[in-house]
Amino acid sequence: MATQAMATATPTVGADVATTNTNATSSAEGGPIYVDTQHDDMVHDAQLDYYGCKLATSSSDRTVKIYDVAGSAYTHTATLQGHEGPVWEVSWAHPKFGVVLASCSFDGSVLIHRESRPHDWTLLHAARNLHESSVNGVSFAPHEFGLIAAAASSDGRVSFLTHREDDSWGVEYVRDNALGVNSVSWSPYVVSSTATADEGDGDGGSSPTPPCLRLVTGGCDNRIRVYAKSPVTGQWEMETTPIDTSSHSHSDWVRDVAWAPAVVPGIDVIASCSEDRTVLVWTQKAGEGEEGEPGPWQPTLLNTFEEPVWKLSWSVTGNILAVSSGDSTVTLWKAGLDGTWSQVDTVDDVGGGGAAGTGAQPGAPAEGQ
């Protein structure tokens, strides 16, 4: 079985991006590789696919560019067009659905493309006018739930695009906050089991709990919110579990949120970053609430940086967090056994004009728009 390496792609103000493999064990193996994207304007996002074989970049030049990746070689193979404004973010679907990529833009739309043949891309779905304002973030749900994409918008809503069996697409909305939503991130697919003496097979065995769709949002009101799709009503609802902000909270826009891969059963972890220069790691433990419900989300301050923090990315093992900030660096952080976080590496953006976040950003007016 091939091992999926987590790679962090750092967008920059220029037309270059830097990619770094955080599973590498030495600087020779894991040093940054700079890619001249040939975009005509600043690059806002860069994402490697599930296998690390394709790179997608998005730019203010209103295009998405695709590259084949072979070792340290990046070959441009396609340019995807169709957006009428800066393209803020891209997201790869699981390869179960083929080579599928979603992109979101200042123009209020989400476009979903598929590679039908090698290097030949077709528009699978165009959700134009999906929102009344800029769409700042897009992300595909875990593949076990189907082909579902969530999008965060400056109009204060989160939309859900669901691919149906008849190849049509359904749309649902959740009202998040009036100031706008910058980012979304899905909970991993987790099947939990609860051992009881009077449930399940009656012999004290474990009864599996069906997983449900959950995601976290980061907003312009400085808050994160967690939503779940009710298995009873089929509606999206904000979870009532408290988010404890008594010790730490953000004091400026939350720019990115990242739900960590499931590592320890019964523990959920979310990272959030903000223009207030902080990264918070939120932890929720099962069974700590009333009547065995999950306990409150408890924050830990990972670090206060010198500049605003724009992007976050977890390793597939969930123990390393990559942080991209406005001082032209990506820092890698690892949690110790005592729960404290320490920096394990730094990647300096020596090749261009700054890390993700310097220049125009999602949620802010774009020049010329």
CSV table of N, CA and C in Angstrom, one decimal, residues 117-198:
chain,number,residue,atom,x,y,z
A,117,ARG,N,-9.9,12.9,-19.8
A,117,ARG,CA,-8.8,12.1,-20.3
A,117,ARG,C,-7.5,12.8,-19.9
A,118,PRO,N,-6.3,12.2,-19.9
A,118,PRO,CA,-5.1,12.8,-19.5
A,118,PRO,C,-5.0,14.2,-20.1
A,119,HIS,N,-4.9,15.2,-19.2
A,119,HIS,CA,-4.7,16.6,-19.6
A,119,HIS,C,-5.8,17.3,-20.3
A,120,ASP,N,-7.0,16.6,-20.3
A,120,ASP,CA,-8.2,17.1,-21.0
A,120,ASP,C,-9.3,17.3,-19.9
A,121,TRP,N,-9.5,18.6,-19.6
A,121,TRP,CA,-10.5,18.9,-18.5
A,121,TRP,C,-11.8,19.4,-19.1
A,122,THR,N,-12.9,18.9,-18.4
A,122,THR,CA,-14.2,19.4,-18.8
A,122,THR,C,-14.9,20.0,-17.5
A,123,LEU,N,-15.9,20.9,-17.8
A,123,LEU,CA,-16.6,21.5,-16.7
A,123,LEU,C,-17.7,20.5,-16.2
A,124,LEU,N,-17.6,20.0,-15.0
A,124,LEU,CA,-18.6,19.0,-14.5
A,124,LEU,C,-19.8,19.8,-14.0
A,125,HIS,N,-19.6,20.9,-13.3
A,125,HIS,CA,-20.7,21.6,-12.8
A,125,HIS,C,-20.3,23.1,-12.5
A,126,ALA,N,-21.2,24.0,-13.0
A,126,ALA,CA,-20.9,25.4,-12.7
A,126,ALA,C,-22.0,26.0,-11.8
A,127,ALA,N,-21.7,26.2,-10.6
A,127,ALA,CA,-22.6,26.8,-9.6
A,127,ALA,C,-22.4,28.3,-9.6
A,128,ARG,N,-22.9,29.0,-10.7
A,128,ARG,CA,-22.7,30.4,-10.8
A,128,ARG,C,-23.8,31.1,-10.0
A,129,ASN,N,-23.4,32.3,-9.5
A,129,ASN,CA,-24.3,33.0,-8.6
A,129,ASN,C,-24.8,32.2,-7.4
A,130,LEU,N,-23.9,31.3,-7.0
A,130,LEU,CA,-24.2,30.4,-5.8
A,130,LEU,C,-24.3,31.3,-4.6
A,131,HIS,N,-23.6,32.4,-4.5
A,131,HIS,CA,-23.6,33.3,-3.4
A,131,HIS,C,-23.8,34.7,-3.9
A,132,GLU,N,-24.2,35.6,-3.0
A,132,GLU,CA,-24.4,37.0,-3.3
A,132,GLU,C,-23.1,37.8,-3.2
A,133,SER,N,-22.1,37.2,-2.7
A,133,SER,CA,-20.8,37.9,-2.6
A,133,SER,C,-19.7,36.8,-2.8
A,134,SER,N,-18.4,37.3,-2.5
A,134,SER,CA,-17.3,36.4,-2.7
A,134,SER,C,-17.4,35.1,-2.1
A,135,VAL,N,-17.0,34.0,-2.8
A,135,VAL,CA,-16.8,32.7,-2.2
A,135,VAL,C,-15.4,32.5,-1.8
A,136,ASN,N,-15.1,32.4,-0.5
A,136,ASN,CA,-13.7,32.5,0.0
A,136,ASN,C,-13.1,31.2,0.2
A,137,GLY,N,-13.8,30.1,0.4
A,137,GLY,CA,-13.3,28.8,0.7
A,137,GLY,C,-14.1,27.7,0.2
A,138,VAL,N,-13.5,26.6,-0.3
A,138,VAL,CA,-14.3,25.4,-0.8
A,138,VAL,C,-13.5,24.2,-0.3
A,139,SER,N,-14.3,23.1,0.0
A,139,SER,CA,-13.7,21.9,0.5
A,139,SER,C,-14.7,20.7,0.2
A,140,PHE,N,-14.1,19.6,-0.2
A,140,PHE,CA,-14.9,18.4,-0.4
A,140,PHE,C,-15.0,17.6,0.9
A,141,ALA,N,-16.1,17.0,1.1
A,141,ALA,CA,-16.4,16.2,2.3
A,141,ALA,C,-15.7,14.8,2.1
A,142,PRO,N,-15.5,14.1,3.2
A,142,PRO,CA,-14.9,12.8,3.1
A,142,PRO,C,-15.7,11.9,2.1
A,143,HIS,N,-15.0,11.1,1.3
A,143,HIS,CA,-15.6,10.5,0.2
A,143,HIS,C,-16.7,9.5,0.6
A,144,GLU,N,-16.6,9.0,1.8
A,144,GLU,CA,-17.6,8.0,2.3
A,144,GLU,C,-19.0,8.6,2.3
A,145,PHE,N,-19.2,9.9,2.3
A,145,PHE,CA,-20.5,10.5,2.3
A,145,PHE,C,-21.0,10.8,0.9
A,146,GLY,N,-20.1,10.6,-0.1
A,146,GLY,CA,-20.5,11.0,-1.5
A,146,GLY,C,-19.7,12.2,-1.9
A,147,LEU,N,-20.0,12.7,-3.1
A,147,LEU,CA,-19.4,13.8,-3.7
A,147,LEU,C,-20.1,15.1,-3.3
A,148,ILE,N,-19.6,15.7,-2.2
A,148,ILE,CA,-20.2,16.9,-1.6
A,148,ILE,C,-19.2,17.9,-1.3
A,149,ALA,N,-19.5,19.1,-1.7
A,149,ALA,CA,-18.6,20.3,-1.5
A,149,ALA,C,-19.2,21.3,-0.7
A,150,ALA,N,-18.5,21.9,0.3
A,150,ALA,CA,-19.0,23.0,1.1
A,150,ALA,C,-18.2,24.3,0.6
A,151,ALA,N,-18.9,25.4,0.6
A,151,ALA,CA,-18.3,26.7,0.2
A,151,ALA,C,-18.7,27.8,1.3
A,152,ALA,N,-17.7,28.6,1.6
A,152,ALA,CA,-17.9,29.7,2.6
A,152,ALA,C,-17.9,31.0,1.8
A,153,SER,N,-18.8,31.9,2.2
A,153,SER,CA,-19.0,33.1,1.5
A,153,SER,C,-19.0,34.4,2.4
A,154,SER,N,-18.6,35.5,1.8
A,154,SER,CA,-18.7,36.8,2.4
A,154,SER,C,-20.1,37.2,2.7
A,155,ASP,N,-21.1,36.5,2.0
A,155,ASP,CA,-22.5,36.9,2.3
A,155,ASP,C,-23.0,36.3,3.6
A,156,GLY,N,-22.1,35.6,4.3
A,156,GLY,CA,-22.5,35.1,5.7
A,156,GLY,C,-23.1,33.7,5.7
A,157,ARG,N,-23.1,33.1,4.5
A,157,ARG,CA,-23.6,31.7,4.4
A,157,ARG,C,-22.6,30.7,4.0
A,158,VAL,N,-22.9,29.4,4.3
A,158,VAL,CA,-22.2,28.3,3.8
A,158,VAL,C,-23.1,27.5,2.9
A,159,SER,N,-22.6,27.1,1.8
A,159,SER,CA,-23.5,26.3,0.8
A,159,SER,C,-22.9,24.9,0.7
A,160,PHE,N,-23.8,24.0,0.4
A,160,PHE,CA,-23.4,22.6,0.2
A,160,PHE,C,-23.9,22.1,-1.1
A,161,LEU,N,-23.0,21.7,-2.0
A,161,LEU,CA,-23.3,21.1,-3.3
A,161,LEU,C,-23.2,19.6,-3.2
A,162,THR,N,-24.3,18.9,-3.5
A,162,THR,CA,-24.3,17.5,-3.4
A,162,THR,C,-24.6,16.9,-4.8
A,163,HIS,N,-23.7,16.0,-5.2
A,163,HIS,CA,-23.9,15.3,-6.5
A,163,HIS,C,-24.9,14.1,-6.3
A,164,ARG,N,-26.0,14.1,-7.2
A,164,ARG,CA,-27.0,13.1,-7.1
A,164,ARG,C,-26.8,12.0,-8.1
A,165,GLU,N,-27.5,10.9,-7.9
A,165,GLU,CA,-27.4,9.7,-8.7
A,165,GLU,C,-27.8,10.0,-10.2
A,166,ASP,N,-28.6,11.0,-10.4
A,166,ASP,CA,-29.0,11.4,-11.8
A,166,ASP,C,-28.1,12.4,-12.4
A,167,ASP,N,-27.0,12.6,-11.7
A,167,ASP,CA,-25.9,13.6,-12.2
A,167,ASP,C,-26.4,15.1,-12.0
A,168,SER,N,-27.5,15.3,-11.3
A,168,SER,CA,-27.8,16.7,-11.0
A,168,SER,C,-27.1,17.0,-9.7
A,169,TRP,N,-27.2,18.3,-9.3
A,169,TRP,CA,-26.6,18.8,-8.1
A,169,TRP,C,-27.6,19.5,-7.2
A,170,GLY,N,-27.7,19.1,-5.9
A,170,GLY,CA,-28.5,19.7,-5.0
A,170,GLY,C,-27.8,20.8,-4.2
A,171,VAL,N,-28.5,21.8,-3.8
A,171,VAL,CA,-27.8,23.0,-3.0
A,171,VAL,C,-28.6,23.2,-1.7
A,172,GLU,N,-27.8,23.3,-0.7
A,172,GLU,CA,-28.4,23.6,0.7
A,172,GLU,C,-27.5,24.8,1.2
A,173,TYR,N,-28.2,25.6,2.1
A,173,TYR,CA,-27.5,26.7,2.7
A,173,TYR,C,-27.6,26.7,4.2
A,174,VAL,N,-26.6,27.2,4.9
A,174,VAL,CA,-26.7,27.5,6.3
A,174,VAL,C,-26.2,28.9,6.5
A,175,ARG,N,-27.0,29.7,7.3
A,175,ARG,CA,-26.7,31.0,7.7
A,175,ARG,C,-25.7,31.0,8.9
A,176,ASP,N,-24.5,31.5,8.6
A,176,ASP,CA,-23.4,31.4,9.7
A,176,ASP,C,-23.4,32.7,10.5
A,177,ASN,N,-22.9,33.8,9.9
A,177,ASN,CA,-22.9,35.1,10.6
A,177,ASN,C,-22.9,36.2,9.6
A,178,ALA,N,-23.4,37.3,10.0
A,178,ALA,CA,-23.7,38.5,9.1
A,178,ALA,C,-22.4,39.1,8.5
A,179,LEU,N,-21.3,38.9,9.2
A,179,LEU,CA,-20.1,39.6,8.7
A,179,LEU,C,-19.4,38.8,7.6
A,180,GLY,N,-19.6,37.5,7.5
A,180,GLY,CA,-19.0,36.8,6.4
A,180,GLY,C,-18.2,35.6,6.9
A,181,VAL,N,-18.0,34.6,6.0
A,181,VAL,CA,-17.3,33.3,6.4
A,181,VAL,C,-16.1,33.2,5.5
A,182,ASN,N,-15.0,32.9,6.1
A,182,ASN,CA,-13.7,32.8,5.3
A,182,ASN,C,-13.3,31.4,4.9
A,183,SER,N,-13.7,30.4,5.7
A,183,SER,CA,-13.1,29.1,5.5
A,183,SER,C,-14.0,28.0,6.1
A,184,VAL,N,-13.9,26.8,5.5
A,184,VAL,CA,-14.6,25.6,6.0
A,184,VAL,C,-13.7,24.4,6.0
A,185,SER,N,-13.9,23.5,6.9
A,185,SER,CA,-13.1,22.3,7.0
A,185,SER,C,-14.0,21.1,7.5
A,186,TRP,N,-13.9,20.0,6.9
A,186,TRP,CA,-14.8,18.8,7.2
A,186,TRP,C,-14.1,18.0,8.3
A,187,SER,N,-15.0,17.4,9.2
A,187,SER,CA,-14.6,16.4,10.1
A,187,SER,C,-14.3,15.1,9.3
A,188,PRO,N,-13.2,14.4,9.8
A,188,PRO,CA,-13.0,13.1,9.1
A,188,PRO,C,-14.1,12.1,9.4
A,189,TYR,N,-14.2,11.1,8.5
A,189,TYR,CA,-15.2,10.1,8.6
A,189,TYR,C,-14.8,9.1,9.7
A,190,VAL,N,-15.6,9.1,10.8
A,190,VAL,CA,-15.2,8.2,12.0
A,190,VAL,C,-16.5,7.4,12.4
A,191,VAL,N,-16.3,6.1,12.5
A,191,VAL,CA,-17.3,5.2,13.0
A,191,VAL,C,-16.9,4.9,14.4
A,192,SER,N,-17.7,5.4,15.4
A,192,SER,CA,-17.4,5.1,16.8
A,192,SER,C,-18.3,4.0,17.3
A,193,SER,N,-17.9,3.4,18.4
A,193,SER,CA,-18.7,2.3,19.0
A,193,SER,C,-18.7,2.5,20.5
A,194,THR,N,-19.9,2.1,21.0
A,194,THR,CA,-20.1,2.3,22.5
A,194,THR,C,-20.5,0.9,23.0
A,195,ALA,N,-19.7,0.5,24.0
A,195,ALA,CA,-20.0,-0.8,24.6
A,195,ALA,C,-21.0,-0.7,25.7
A,196,THR,N,-22.1,-1.4,25.6
A,196,THR,CA,-23.2,-1.4,26.6
A,196,THR,C,-23.6,-2.8,26.9
A,197,ALA,N,-24.2,-3.0,28.0
A,197,ALA,CA,-24.7,-4.3,28.4
A,197,ALA,C,-26.1,-4.6,27.9
A,198,ASP,N,-26.8,-3.6,27.5
A,198,ASP,CA,-28.2,-3.9,27.1
A,198,ASP,C,-28.5,-3.4,25.7
